[in-house]
C-alpha positions in Angstrom: 3.6 -38.7 -4.5 4.7 -35.5 -6.7 8.3 -35.9 -5.5 8.3 -39.3 -7.1 6.9 -37.9 -10.5 9.4 -35.1 -10.4 12.3 -37.8 -9.7 11.2 -39.7 -12.5 10.7 -36.5 -15.0 14.1 -35.6 -13.9 15.9 -38.8 -14.8 14.0 -38.7 -17.9 15.6 -35.5 -18.5 19.1 -37.1 -18.0 18.3 -39.7 -20.6 17.3 -36.9 -22.9 20.4 -34.9 -22.4 22.6 -38.2 -22.5 21.4 -38.6 -26.2 22.1 -35.1 -26.9 25.6 -35.4 -25.5 26.2 -38.7 -27.8 25.5 -36.6 -30.9 27.4 -33.1 -29.8 30.4 -35.2 -28.3 31.1 -38.1 -30.6 34.5 -38.9 -28.8 34.2 -40.8 -25.7 30.3 -40.2 -26.0 29.4 -43.0 -24.2 31.5 -42.4 -21.2 30.2 -38.9 -21.0 26.6 -40.1 -21.3 27.3 -42.8 -18.6 28.7 -40.5 -16.3 26.0 -38.0 -16.8 23.4 -40.4 -16.1 25.0 -41.8 -13.1 25.1 -38.2 -11.7 21.5 -37.8 -12.4 20.4 -41.1 -10.7 22.5 -40.5 -7.7 21.7 -36.7 -7.3 18.4 -36.3 -9.1 17.3 -32.6 -9.7 14.2 -32.6 -7.8 16.5 -32.6 -4.7 17.4 -29.0 -5.7 13.9 -27.9 -6.3 12.4 -28.9 -3.1 12.0 -25.7 -0.7 13.8 -25.9 2.3 11.5 -26.1 5.3 12.4 -24.0 8.5 10.7 -24.8 12.1 11.1 -22.1 14.9 9.6 -21.0 17.9 7.1 -18.0 17.3 4.5 -15.8 18.7 1.3 -15.2 16.5 0.5 -11.4 16.6 -2.2 -11.2 14.1 -4.6 -13.5 11.9 -6.2 -11.8 8.9 -8.8 -14.3 6.9 -8.3 -14.6 3.3 -10.3 -15.9 0.6 -12.8 -19.0 1.6 -10.8 -20.8 4.1 -7.2 -19.3 4.3 -5.5 -17.0 6.3 -2.6 -14.6 6.6 -0.4 -14.5 9.8 1.9 -12.0 11.3 4.4 -14.2 13.7 7.4 -13.1 15.6 9.7 -15.7 15.4 12.9 -16.5 17.3 14.8 -17.0 14.2 13.7 -14.8 11.5 12.0 -11.9 13.3 8.5 -10.9 12.2 7.2 -12.7 9.2 4.2 -12.7 6.9 3.0 -16.0 6.2 -0.1 -17.6 4.8 -1.7 -21.0 5.7 -4.1 -22.7 3.0 -7.7 -23.7 4.3 -6.6 -23.3 7.9 -10.4 -22.2 8.9 -11.9 -25.3 7.7 -13.1 -27.6 10.4 -11.0 -30.6 9.3 -7.9 -28.5 9.1 -4.9 -29.7 11.7 -3.5 -26.2 11.7 -6.7 -24.7 12.7 -6.3 -24.9 16.6 -2.7 -24.7 16.6 -2.5 -20.8 15.0 -4.6 -19.0 17.6 -3.7 -15.4 18.0 -1.8 -14.7 21.3 -0.3 -18.3 21.2 3.2 -19.3 21.2 4.0 -22.0 18.5 6.4 -24.1 16.9 5.8 -23.4 13.3 7.3 -24.8 10.4 7.7 -22.6 7.0 8.9 -22.5 3.7 9.7 -19.4 1.7 7.3 -18.3 -1.0 7.6 -15.8 -3.9 6.1 -12.9 -1.6 5.3 -14.5 1.6 6.0 -17.4 3.7 3.9 -20.4 3.6 3.1 -22.5 6.8 3.3 -26.3 6.4 2.9 -27.0 10.1 2.2 -26.0 13.6 2.3 -27.0 17.3 0.6 -25.1 20.1 3.2 -24.4 22.7 1.0 -21.9 25.0 -2.3 -20.4 24.1 -2.6 -17.1 26.1 -6.0 -16.4 24.7 -7.2 -19.6 25.9 -5.5 -19.1 29.3 -6.6 -15.7 30.0 -10.3 -16.1 28.5 -11.5 -15.9 32.1 -9.3 -12.7 32.9 -10.3 -9.7 30.9 -7.8 -7.6 32.5 -4.9 -10.3 31.7 -6.2 -10.8 28.0 -6.3 -6.8 27.4 -2.9 -6.6 28.5 -1.4 -9.4 26.3 -3.5 -8.0 23.3 -2.0 -4.5 23.8 1.4 -5.8 23.9 1.0 -7.7 20.8 -0.7 -4.8 18.9 2.6 -2.7 20.1 4.9 -5.5 18.6 2.9 -5.4 15.5 3.3 -1.9 15.2 7.1 -1.4 15.8 8.7 -4.6 14.4 9.3 -4.0 10.8 10.6 -7.0 8.4 12.6 -10.0 9.1 15.2 -8.9 11.7 16.2 -11.7 14.3 15.9 -10.3 17.7 16.7 -13.3 20.2 16.6 -11.1 23.3 13.3 -9.6 22.7 11.7 -13.0 22.0 13.3 -14.7 25.2 12.0 -11.5 27.0 8.4 -12.1 25.6 8.6 -15.9 26.5 9.9 -15.4 30.1 7.5 -12.3 30.6 4.3 -14.2 29.6 5.3 -17.5 31.2 5.1 -15.8 34.5 2.3 -13.9 33.7 0.2 -17.1 32.7 1.4 -18.8 35.8 0.9 -16.3 38.3 -2.4 -15.1 40.1 -1.7 -11.2 40.3 -3.5 -8.6 41.7 -4.9 -5.5 39.4 -1.9 -3.4 40.7 0.7 -5.9 40.0 -0.8 -6.3 36.5 -0.4 -2.8 35.6 3.0 -2.8 36.8 3.8 -5.8 34.8 2.5 -4.2 31.7 4.7 -1.1 32.5 7.8 -3.2 32.8 7.0 -5.5 29.9 6.5 -2.5 27.5 9.5 -0.5 28.9 11.8 -3.7 28.0 10.2 -4.0 24.9 10.9 -0.6 24.0 14.4 -1.1 25.6 15.3 -4.2 23.2 14.0 -2.1 19.9 16.5 0.7 20.8 13.8 3.4 21.9 14.7 3.5 25.3 18.6 3.8 26.1 20.7 2.7 29.3 19.3 5.3 31.4 20.7 5.0 35.0 17.1 5.5 36.6 15.8 2.2 34.7 19.0 0.3 34.6 17.6 -2.0 37.5 14.4 -2.7 35.4 15.6 -3.2 31.8 18.1 -5.5 29.9 17.3 -8.5 31.8 14.3 -7.8 34.2 13.2 -10.3 37.1 9.7 -11.4 36.9 8.3 -11.6 40.6 6.2 -10.0 43.3 9.2 -8.0 44.7 10.3 -6.9 41.0 6.8 -5.7 40.4 6.5 -4.1 43.4 9.6 -1.7 43.0 8.0 -0.8 39.3 6.0 1.3 41.6 9.0 3.5 42.6 9.6 4.5 39.0 5.9 4.4 37.5 5.5 8.1 36.7 8.8 8.4 34.8 8.6 5.0 33.0 5.1 6.1 32.0 6.5 9.5 30.9 9.5 7.5 29.1 7.1 4.9 27.2 5.1 8.0 26.1 7.9 10.0 24.7 9.4 6.6 23.0 6.2 6.3 21.2 5.9 9.8 20.1 9.4 9.9 18.6 8.7 6.6 17.0 6.2 8.2 14.7 4.1 5.1 14.6 
């Protein structure tokens, strides 16, 4: 409804400016006024005032309540990297966004740029890891720790498509498989090692070349992590120490 009101307001502005043109430019004033009004009616100014909406896949890292019913979200998106966004009245029972913006969820989120933070205008839950791992405390803990690591290491809006694809593939596998406790530990090591690699903290070392860059997710790959577990943990700890975060 407000778009319609803004349309008529801009057209009224066109009429007013047309009158001004009539007095300022007496020669051929009717032609100038007519062309200006035609331009205003065909291309109303309101089209330039409406914010552009972007839709992208994202992983919800954190939700922080704000005010009576709103929340702020840290979301790692495929297109923009980590963004900080707000959702109005998202904690109200009747909110359509409420169940679609759970922490530890892959979502399709629609955003518009605000003055200081992005604003969430829509969301669709693609895969809720919190819901999927509700009955597996070990899987839920690993997922939460990886999310916390990303929240800690990602800075600002910087697109990193390989890292996003890594997360999506890794957690799709993690969600679909029944793993032993040992396999889950190896999964966490392999995922963290690759997160650090994609962020530049782990270089292309020969000893890890088989495991980083484009890792395979499967029982064979996880069993082979045991061969480098001690060195991998040492490299992970070194990288985190050097990050000074």
